Tab-separated table of C-alpha atoms in Angstrom:
chain	number	residue	atom	x	y	z
A	1	MET	CA	9.454	-54.932	-8.939
A	2	LEU	CA	12.475	-53.597	-11.000
A	3	ALA	CA	10.266	-51.528	-13.456
A	4	ILE	CA	8.459	-50.064	-10.329
A	5	LEU	CA	11.796	-49.174	-8.596
A	6	ALA	CA	12.972	-47.766	-12.146
A	7	ALA	CA	9.720	-45.705	-12.495
A	8	PHE	CA	10.224	-44.167	-9.147
A	9	ALA	CA	13.773	-43.202	-9.752
A	10	ALA	CA	12.644	-41.830	-13.235
A	11	TYR	CA	10.043	-39.548	-11.712
A	12	SER	CA	12.256	-38.357	-9.136
A	13	LEU	CA	15.136	-37.498	-11.745
A	14	PHE	CA	12.538	-35.441	-13.911
A	15	SER	CA	10.041	-34.336	-11.218
A	16	LYS	CA	10.799	-30.699	-11.791
A	17	ARG	CA	10.143	-30.775	-15.360
A	18	LEU	CA	7.218	-33.017	-14.913
A	19	SER	CA	5.781	-30.445	-12.515
A	20	ARG	CA	5.063	-28.063	-15.338
A	21	THR	CA	3.030	-30.483	-17.566
A	22	VAL	CA	-0.266	-32.106	-16.947
A	23	LEU	CA	1.517	-35.443	-16.363
A	24	THR	CA	0.800	-35.394	-12.374
A	25	LEU	CA	2.225	-37.721	-9.956
A	26	PRO	CA	-1.068	-39.508	-9.331
A	27	ILE	CA	-1.780	-39.997	-13.271
A	28	LEU	CA	1.566	-41.601	-13.882
A	29	PHE	CA	1.456	-43.937	-11.279
A	30	THR	CA	-2.147	-44.897	-11.511
A	31	GLY	CA	-1.207	-45.680	-15.350
A	32	LEU	CA	1.888	-47.455	-14.271
A	33	GLY	CA	-0.034	-49.663	-11.695
A	34	LEU	CA	-2.856	-50.449	-14.605
A	35	ALA	CA	-0.262	-51.598	-16.769
A	36	LEU	CA	1.450	-53.697	-14.185
A	37	SER	CA	-1.993	-55.256	-13.004
A	38	GLY	CA	-1.840	-58.458	-14.804
A	39	PRO	CA	1.604	-59.503	-13.301
A	40	LEU	CA	1.095	-57.939	-9.799
A	41	GLN	CA	-2.209	-59.578	-9.249
A	42	ALA	CA	-0.642	-62.902	-10.446
A	43	THR	CA	2.229	-62.497	-8.165
A	44	LEU	CA	0.820	-61.266	-4.859
A	45	PRO	CA	-1.480	-63.223	-2.679
A	46	PRO	CA	-5.049	-61.644	-2.291
A	47	GLY	CA	-5.254	-61.475	1.583
A	48	THR	CA	-1.904	-59.556	1.585
A	49	VAL	CA	-3.064	-57.143	-1.296
A	50	HIS	CA	-6.312	-56.296	0.595
A	51	GLU	CA	-4.890	-55.580	3.872
A	52	GLY	CA	-1.722	-53.652	2.239
A	53	LYS	CA	-4.351	-51.460	0.348
A	54	ILE	CA	-5.981	-50.245	3.583
A	55	ILE	CA	-2.698	-49.762	5.331
A	56	LEU	CA	-1.092	-47.863	2.679
A	57	ALA	CA	-4.088	-45.633	2.131
A	58	GLU	CA	-4.284	-44.789	5.771
A	59	VAL	CA	-0.626	-44.072	6.238
A	60	THR	CA	-0.390	-42.010	3.329
A	61	LEU	CA	-3.522	-40.061	4.126
A	62	ILE	CA	-2.598	-39.406	7.820
A	63	LEU	CA	0.787	-37.866	6.744
A	64	VAL	CA	-0.544	-35.932	3.923
A	65	LEU	CA	-3.210	-34.414	6.144
A	66	PHE	CA	-0.874	-33.439	8.974
A	67	ALA	CA	1.655	-32.039	6.783
A	68	ASP	CA	-0.859	-29.905	4.630
A	69	ALA	CA	-2.497	-28.797	7.885
A	70	SER	CA	0.869	-27.469	9.404
A	71	HIS	CA	0.876	-24.740	6.719
A	72	VAL	CA	-2.667	-23.494	7.677
A	73	GLN	CA	-1.982	-20.120	9.620
A	74	PHE	CA	-4.801	-19.182	12.082
A	75	ARG	CA	-4.131	-15.495	11.621
A	76	ARG	CA	-4.540	-15.697	8.046
A	77	LEU	CA	-7.563	-18.430	8.273
A	78	ARG	CA	-9.415	-15.783	10.474
A	79	MET	CA	-9.929	-13.423	7.606
A	80	ASN	CA	-11.290	-16.135	5.380
A	81	TRP	CA	-12.895	-18.701	7.697
A	82	ALA	CA	-16.377	-18.028	6.104
A	83	LEU	CA	-15.457	-20.023	3.095
A	84	PRO	CA	-14.513	-23.219	4.234
A	85	ALA	CA	-16.863	-23.222	6.777
A	86	ARG	CA	-19.782	-22.712	4.299
A	87	MET	CA	-18.359	-25.433	2.252
A	88	LEU	CA	-18.351	-27.793	5.033
A	89	VAL	CA	-21.416	-26.954	7.084
A	90	VAL	CA	-23.661	-26.134	4.134
A	91	GLY	CA	-22.024	-27.425	0.932
A	92	MET	CA	-21.121	-30.925	2.243
A	93	PRO	CA	-24.764	-32.007	3.345
A	94	LEU	CA	-26.083	-30.500	-0.025
A	95	THR	CA	-23.722	-32.712	-1.706
A	96	VAL	CA	-24.559	-35.776	-0.035
A	97	ALA	CA	-28.244	-35.003	-0.414
A	98	LEU	CA	-27.704	-34.239	-4.266
A	99	GLY	CA	-25.624	-37.019	-4.720
A	100	THR	CA	-28.336	-39.738	-3.003
A	101	VAL	CA	-30.856	-38.167	-5.374
A	102	VAL	CA	-28.492	-38.595	-8.459
A	103	ALA	CA	-27.425	-42.128	-7.565
A	104	PHE	CA	-30.939	-43.194	-6.813
A	105	GLY	CA	-32.526	-41.688	-10.029
A	106	LEU	CA	-29.815	-43.256	-12.180
A	107	ASN	CA	-30.156	-46.852	-10.865
A	108	PRO	CA	-33.706	-47.049	-9.238
A	109	GLY	CA	-33.200	-50.770	-8.835
A	110	THR	CA	-30.823	-49.963	-5.949
A	111	SER	CA	-31.974	-49.075	-2.424
A	112	LEU	CA	-32.073	-45.457	-1.360
A	113	ALA	CA	-29.433	-46.637	1.514
A	114	MET	CA	-27.065	-47.628	-1.057
A	115	ALA	CA	-27.542	-44.530	-2.960
A	116	LEU	CA	-26.517	-42.628	0.151
A	117	LEU	CA	-23.533	-44.673	0.826
A	118	THR	CA	-22.553	-43.986	-2.645
A	119	ALA	CA	-23.040	-40.298	-2.351
A	120	ALA	CA	-21.290	-40.451	1.282
A	121	VAL	CA	-17.952	-42.152	0.272
A	122	LEU	CA	-17.823	-39.832	-3.007
A	123	THR	CA	-18.218	-36.630	-1.091
A	124	PRO	CA	-14.959	-36.261	0.726
A	125	THR	CA	-12.133	-34.572	-1.141
A	126	ASP	CA	-8.725	-35.807	-1.337
A	127	ALA	CA	-5.698	-33.926	0.210
A	128	ALA	CA	-3.126	-35.788	-1.822
A	129	LEU	CA	-4.884	-34.838	-5.083
A	130	GLY	CA	-5.512	-31.224	-4.186
A	131	GLN	CA	-1.721	-30.618	-3.313
A	132	ALA	CA	-1.006	-29.584	-7.083
A	133	VAL	CA	-3.426	-26.647	-6.452
A	134	VAL	CA	-2.773	-25.894	-2.712
A	135	THR	CA	0.949	-25.427	-3.300
A	136	ASN	CA	0.849	-23.626	-6.658
A	137	PRO	CA	1.890	-20.197	-5.958
A	138	GLU	CA	-0.137	-18.655	-8.505
A	139	VAL	CA	-3.443	-19.743	-6.760
A	140	PRO	CA	-4.651	-16.988	-4.439
A	141	GLU	CA	-3.864	-17.641	-0.974
A	142	HIS	CA	-7.571	-17.349	0.085
A	143	LEU	CA	-8.378	-20.027	-2.283
A	144	GLY	CA	-5.746	-22.228	-1.633
A	145	GLN	CA	-6.096	-22.210	2.094
A	146	THR	CA	-10.204	-22.879	1.669
A	147	ILE	CA	-9.344	-26.036	-0.409
A	148	ASN	CA	-6.478	-27.159	2.172
A	149	VAL	CA	-8.970	-26.812	5.199
A	150	GLU	CA	-11.938	-28.321	3.440
A	151	SER	CA	-9.996	-31.351	2.137
A	152	GLY	CA	-8.603	-32.005	5.694
A	153	LEU	CA	-11.829	-31.700	7.662
A	154	ASN	CA	-14.626	-33.147	5.497
A	155	ASP	CA	-13.291	-36.797	5.997
A	156	GLY	CA	-14.562	-36.698	9.527
A	157	LEU	CA	-17.540	-34.836	8.782
A	158	ALA	CA	-18.392	-37.285	5.838
A	159	LEU	CA	-18.147	-40.408	8.079
A	160	PRO	CA	-21.332	-40.121	9.872
A	161	PHE	CA	-23.074	-39.961	6.658
A	162	VAL	CA	-21.024	-42.940	5.505
A	163	VAL	CA	-21.661	-45.123	8.538
A	164	LEU	CA	-25.498	-44.279	8.287
A	165	GLY	CA	-25.720	-45.429	4.569
A	166	ALA	CA	-23.589	-48.556	5.427
A	167	THR	CA	-25.700	-49.202	8.472
A	168	LEU	CA	-28.859	-48.921	6.636
A	169	ALA	CA	-27.675	-50.929	3.825
A	170	SER	CA	-26.644	-53.791	5.990
A	171	THR	CA	-30.142	-54.004	7.676
A	172	MET	CA	-31.614	-55.191	4.210
A	173	VAL	CA	-29.029	-58.473	4.970
A	174	GLY	CA	-30.109	-59.093	8.336
A	175	HIS	CA	-28.177	-56.587	10.556
A	176	GLU	CA	-30.150	-55.224	13.502
A	177	PRO	CA	-31.121	-51.529	12.722
A	178	VAL	CA	-29.498	-48.579	14.445
A	179	SER	CA	-31.446	-45.755	15.885
A	180	GLY	CA	-30.989	-42.066	14.545
A	181	LEU	CA	-29.961	-40.938	18.256
A	182	HIS	CA	-27.298	-43.527	18.346
A	183	LEU	CA	-25.927	-42.667	14.826
A	184	ALA	CA	-25.850	-38.881	15.841
A	185	VAL	CA	-24.008	-39.681	19.344
A	186	GLU	CA	-21.571	-41.714	17.411
A	187	ALA	CA	-21.073	-38.693	14.904
A	188	LEU	CA	-20.707	-36.160	17.492
A	189	THR	CA	-18.149	-38.387	19.287
A	190	GLU	CA	-16.142	-38.998	16.286
A	191	VAL	CA	-15.535	-35.283	15.527
A	192	THR	CA	-15.156	-34.009	19.182
A	193	PHE	CA	-12.599	-36.752	20.304
A	194	GLY	CA	-10.960	-36.301	16.874
A	195	VAL	CA	-10.427	-32.658	17.468
A	196	LEU	CA	-9.408	-33.084	21.056
A	197	ALA	CA	-6.871	-35.638	20.393
A	198	GLY	CA	-5.411	-33.626	17.598
A	199	VAL	CA	-5.100	-30.296	19.514
A	200	VAL	CA	-3.740	-32.006	22.526
A	201	THR	CA	-1.061	-34.255	20.385
A	202	GLY	CA	-0.124	-31.321	18.168
A	203	TRP	CA	0.186	-28.693	21.042
A	204	ALA	CA	2.331	-31.000	23.215
A	205	THR	CA	4.674	-31.982	20.244
A	206	ALA	CA	5.098	-28.419	19.446
A	207	LYS	CA	5.779	-27.389	22.907
A	208	ALA	CA	8.423	-30.314	23.424
A	209	MET	CA	10.274	-29.609	20.422
A	210	ASP	CA	10.420	-25.826	21.150
A	211	TRP	CA	11.752	-26.808	24.618
A	212	SER	CA	14.379	-29.080	23.106
A	213	GLN	CA	15.443	-26.784	20.452
A	214	THR	CA	16.069	-23.665	22.756
A	215	ARG	CA	18.184	-25.612	24.714
A	216	ASN	CA	19.953	-27.025	21.710
A	217	LEU	CA	19.421	-30.800	22.656
A	218	MET	CA	17.660	-31.688	19.370
A	219	GLN	CA	19.335	-32.339	15.829
A	220	VAL	CA	17.446	-30.537	13.290
A	221	SER	CA	16.792	-33.890	11.129
A	222	ALA	CA	15.292	-35.274	14.225
A	223	GLY	CA	12.099	-32.998	13.316
A	224	ALA	CA	11.139	-35.064	10.629
A	225	VAL	CA	10.908	-38.053	13.002
A	226	LEU	CA	8.819	-36.172	15.489
A	227	PHE	CA	6.430	-34.992	12.710
A	228	VAL	CA	5.751	-38.547	11.656
A	229	LEU	CA	5.550	-39.604	15.391
A	230	SER	CA	3.142	-36.708	16.058
A	231	ALA	CA	1.008	-37.600	13.015
A	232	PHE	CA	0.297	-41.194	13.982
A	233	SER	CA	0.057	-40.392	17.827
A	234	ALA	CA	-2.895	-38.250	16.960
A	235	TYR	CA	-4.463	-40.715	14.824
A	236	VAL	CA	-3.937	-43.362	17.544
A	237	SER	CA	-5.090	-41.318	20.279
A	238	ALA	CA	-8.032	-40.629	18.638
A	239	ALA	CA	-9.081	-44.048	17.905
A	240	LEU	CA	-8.306	-45.102	21.560
A	241	LEU	CA	-10.708	-42.259	22.431
A	242	GLY	CA	-13.538	-43.353	19.998
A	243	GLY	CA	-12.707	-40.207	17.745
A	244	ASN	CA	-12.026	-39.927	14.056
A	245	GLY	CA	-8.159	-40.297	13.476
A	246	PHE	CA	-8.208	-38.382	10.224
A	247	VAL	CA	-9.504	-35.270	11.638
A	248	ALA	CA	-7.184	-35.716	14.732
A	249	ALA	CA	-4.361	-35.894	12.048
A	250	PHE	CA	-5.480	-32.648	10.295
A	251	VAL	CA	-6.186	-30.794	13.540
A	252	ALA	CA	-2.778	-31.945	15.200
A	253	GLY	CA	-1.025	-30.499	11.972
A	254	MET	CA	-2.883	-27.181	12.336
A	255	THR	CA	-2.112	-26.908	15.924
A	256	PHE	CA	1.473	-27.917	15.547
A	257	GLY	CA	1.898	-25.320	12.739
A	258	ASN	CA	0.797	-22.502	14.697
A	259	THR	CA	2.247	-23.207	18.005
A	260	TYR	CA	5.977	-24.237	16.945
A	261	ARG	CA	8.082	-21.237	17.129
A	262	HIS	CA	10.755	-22.807	14.761
A	263	GLU	CA	11.160	-23.355	11.116
A	264	ILE	CA	8.887	-26.469	9.884
A	265	HIS	CA	11.045	-26.894	6.959
A	266	PHE	CA	11.625	-30.460	7.769
A	267	ILE	CA	7.851	-31.468	6.959
A	268	GLY	CA	8.131	-30.299	3.529
A	269	GLU	CA	11.423	-31.888	2.875
A	270	PHE	CA	10.123	-35.159	4.324
A	271	MET	CA	6.838	-34.945	2.186
A	272	GLU	CA	8.941	-34.343	-0.723
A	273	GLY	CA	10.931	-37.572	-0.228
A	274	VAL	CA	9.347	-40.411	1.803
A	275	GLY	CA	5.993	-38.713	1.667
A	276	GLN	CA	6.326	-38.687	-2.013
A	277	LEU	CA	7.223	-42.148	-2.129
A	278	LEU	CA	4.353	-43.330	-0.085
A	279	THR	CA	1.804	-41.272	-2.371
A	280	MET	CA	3.641	-42.885	-5.429
A	281	ALA	CA	2.979	-46.258	-3.979
A	282	ALA	CA	-0.700	-45.592	-2.972
A	283	PHE	CA	-1.798	-44.484	-6.596
A	284	LEU	CA	0.293	-47.477	-8.077
A	285	VAL	CA	-1.722	-49.742	-5.814
A	286	PHE	CA	-5.098	-48.068	-6.836
A	287	GLY	CA	-4.038	-48.609	-10.495
A	288	ALA	CA	-3.090	-52.118	-10.123
A	289	PHE	CA	-5.680	-53.491	-7.964
A	290	LEU	CA	-8.990	-51.246	-7.639
A	291	LEU	CA	-9.193	-49.419	-11.095
A	292	PRO	CA	-9.330	-52.604	-13.106
A	293	ASP	CA	-12.318	-53.763	-11.012
A	294	GLY	CA	-13.887	-50.198	-11.834
A	295	ILE	CA	-13.080	-50.545	-15.642
A	296	ALA	CA	-14.474	-54.198	-15.633
A	297	HIS	CA	-17.797	-53.207	-14.021
A	298	ALA	CA	-18.131	-50.012	-15.805
A	299	GLY	CA	-21.418	-49.385	-17.843
A	300	VAL	CA	-23.177	-46.206	-19.115
A	301	THR	CA	-24.741	-45.626	-15.652
A	302	THR	CA	-21.229	-46.096	-13.818
A	303	VAL	CA	-19.801	-43.551	-16.160
A	304	ILE	CA	-22.540	-40.946	-15.999
A	305	LEU	CA	-22.401	-41.359	-12.217
A	306	GLY	CA	-18.747	-40.783	-11.937
A	307	VAL	CA	-18.899	-37.676	-14.233
A	308	LEU	CA	-21.738	-36.128	-12.353
A	309	PHE	CA	-20.051	-36.429	-8.943
A	310	LEU	CA	-17.098	-34.563	-10.307
A	311	THR	CA	-19.056	-31.789	-12.037
A	312	VAL	CA	-22.814	-31.225	-11.053
A	313	VAL	CA	-22.974	-32.857	-7.646
A	314	ARG	CA	-19.976	-31.235	-6.529
A	315	ILE	CA	-20.010	-27.663	-7.906
A	316	LEU	CA	-23.806	-26.962	-7.655
A	317	PRO	CA	-23.845	-27.263	-3.804
A	318	ILE	CA	-20.437	-25.481	-3.409
A	319	ALA	CA	-21.788	-22.630	-5.332
A	320	ILE	CA	-24.947	-22.584	-3.393
A	321	SER	CA	-22.987	-22.364	-0.158
A	322	LEU	CA	-20.718	-19.531	-1.276
A	323	THR	CA	-23.731	-17.361	-2.187
A	324	GLY	CA	-23.558	-14.137	-0.441
A	325	THR	CA	-19.383	-14.248	0.204
A	326	GLY	CA	-18.810	-11.792	-2.519
A	327	LEU	CA	-16.787	-14.175	-4.440
A	328	PRO	CA	-16.635	-13.697	-8.179
A	329	LEU	CA	-18.250	-16.638	-10.039
A	330	ARG	CA	-14.988	-17.855	-11.543
A	331	GLU	CA	-13.728	-18.293	-7.896
A	332	LYS	CA	-16.791	-20.232	-6.816
A	333	LEU	CA	-16.316	-22.421	-9.873
A	334	PHE	CA	-12.714	-22.895	-9.091
A	335	LEU	CA	-13.409	-23.991	-5.462
A	336	GLY	CA	-16.276	-26.275	-6.773
A	337	TRP	CA	-14.279	-27.883	-9.426
A	338	PHE	CA	-11.213	-28.787	-7.141
A	339	GLY	CA	-12.892	-31.309	-5.157
A	340	PRO	CA	-10.985	-34.293	-6.393
A	341	ARG	CA	-11.896	-37.772	-5.202
A	342	GLY	CA	-8.946	-39.925	-4.160
A	343	LEU	CA	-7.514	-41.888	-1.142
A	344	ALA	CA	-10.446	-40.959	1.271
A	345	SER	CA	-13.202	-42.382	-0.938
A	346	ILE	CA	-11.515	-45.659	-1.594
A	347	LEU	CA	-10.431	-45.971	2.072
A	348	PHE	CA	-13.975	-45.309	3.366
A	349	THR	CA	-15.377	-47.855	1.010
A	350	LEU	CA	-13.001	-50.491	1.763
A	351	LEU	CA	-13.328	-49.991	5.600
A	352	MET	CA	-17.046	-50.251	5.259
A	353	MET	CA	-16.988	-53.225	2.968
A	354	ALA	CA	-14.735	-54.688	6.012
A	355	GLU	CA	-17.051	-53.961	8.825
A	356	PHE	CA	-20.642	-54.245	7.226
A	357	ASP	CA	-22.181	-56.622	4.835
A	358	PHE	CA	-24.533	-54.993	2.444
A	359	PRO	CA	-25.752	-55.702	-1.144
A	360	ASN	CA	-23.874	-54.877	-4.479
A	361	GLU	CA	-20.408	-54.295	-2.655
A	362	GLU	CA	-18.587	-55.006	-5.772
A	363	GLU	CA	-20.575	-52.402	-7.448
A	364	LEU	CA	-19.956	-50.016	-5.018
A	365	LEU	CA	-16.333	-50.506	-5.209
A	366	ALA	CA	-16.145	-50.322	-9.063
A	367	CYS	CA	-18.296	-47.134	-9.046
A	368	VAL	CA	-15.851	-45.467	-6.631
A	369	SER	CA	-12.826	-46.780	-8.301
A	370	LEU	CA	-14.025	-45.270	-11.697
A	371	THR	CA	-15.072	-41.997	-10.179
A	372	VAL	CA	-11.357	-41.887	-8.556
A	373	GLY	CA	-9.907	-42.669	-11.848
A	374	PHE	CA	-11.829	-39.812	-13.707
A	375	SER	CA	-10.829	-37.473	-10.976
A	376	ILE	CA	-6.954	-38.274	-11.357
A	377	ILE	CA	-7.173	-37.560	-14.972
A	378	MET	CA	-9.611	-34.599	-15.189
A	379	HIS	CA	-8.144	-32.894	-12.160
A	380	GLY	CA	-4.620	-33.564	-12.932
A	381	ILE	CA	-4.955	-32.163	-16.272
A	382	THR	CA	-6.637	-29.053	-15.460
A	383	ALA	CA	-4.589	-28.200	-12.265
A	384	ASN	CA	-1.688	-26.287	-13.655
A	385	PRO	CA	-3.621	-24.435	-16.329
A	386	LEU	CA	-6.683	-23.379	-14.201
A	387	ALA	CA	-4.100	-22.355	-11.314
A	388	ARG	CA	-2.399	-19.927	-13.682
A	389	ARG	CA	-5.597	-18.733	-15.200
A	390	ILE	CA	-7.184	-18.050	-11.568
A	391	GLY	CA	-3.838	-16.377	-10.760
A	392	GLN	CA	-3.508	-14.103	-13.852
A	393	THR	CA	-7.379	-13.007	-13.605
A	394	ARG	CA	-6.855	-12.065	-10.022
A	395	ASN	CA	-3.637	-10.138	-10.723
A	396	GLN	CA	-5.475	-8.322	-13.428
A	397	MET	CA	-8.555	-6.960	-11.019
């Protein structure tokens, strides 16, 4: 525990210097978790670890989604709305389809349903891992906004594919099959009520804070408290309505950021402090308790699958979806490459394993963990160099 606290302190002390290197927060704390895996697994009860992994991933993802979305400006997004829309509506289903074919082709002994589930949980991109690119001032605004919006909304849009894959796979071990109509209605409900809960919560919070601040009733520091309350209120409200809480958190952040009439610097300050601490803990837990399983079950097929999902399976559908937009090839490849896999993929896998029974659960978790591990390293190493490159190329035009 002292070693972990010392590592948190050391990163904070040298965070500005480290931000200029390839040693990103996810790389450092995943590595630390992996190094301390043995002592931590021997010390902590398995039940506590399992529940803690899910709660920590959910809390971190909710806050990151809301915070990132609060910086998405509708007036700017209107000029570039077609890019994230194409990537979500065309690119994401193509990614699931291609991923299913690749997963089934590399492991024909598995079922098509498990191949679909594998592709679905590895399709959502991660807001926490994408921050290094989104917040980099050298990345052109239209690219940063596109990556931000896509990573925020694709969790909810991928969920129907995840549930479909898990449901079909679970029928192989005695569960009742679910009709396609039922799944379609469930998917529509998840997204619709998620958006509704997010809009109402974000708007109500912004209006209440504006009212209080114009009457000088609220301390500035209280803004961070209300930001956290709004993010979790959106999530809980969506869950009560039957909607997707992660979509709600992202939509609430967008609505809040575009409705609130005062400065929102308190969100950035919170995420640089408590939010960063949560992100450190989340990747440390991943390195300590999930990545070792991925390494233990790693085989040639698993490694190839992980690399393909981060490259061809991601980049090709995104490039196809952006055909006709006028973007140069380098920008299409940039958007395709920066689709890191992280907390969302891990969280979906853990939640489906808790809710459904399907064959080869350990292999699925190992595959997802290994792919996320690859993503942490590959996207972490390339984030700053490629951000500078795309910025310089843009300026030379």
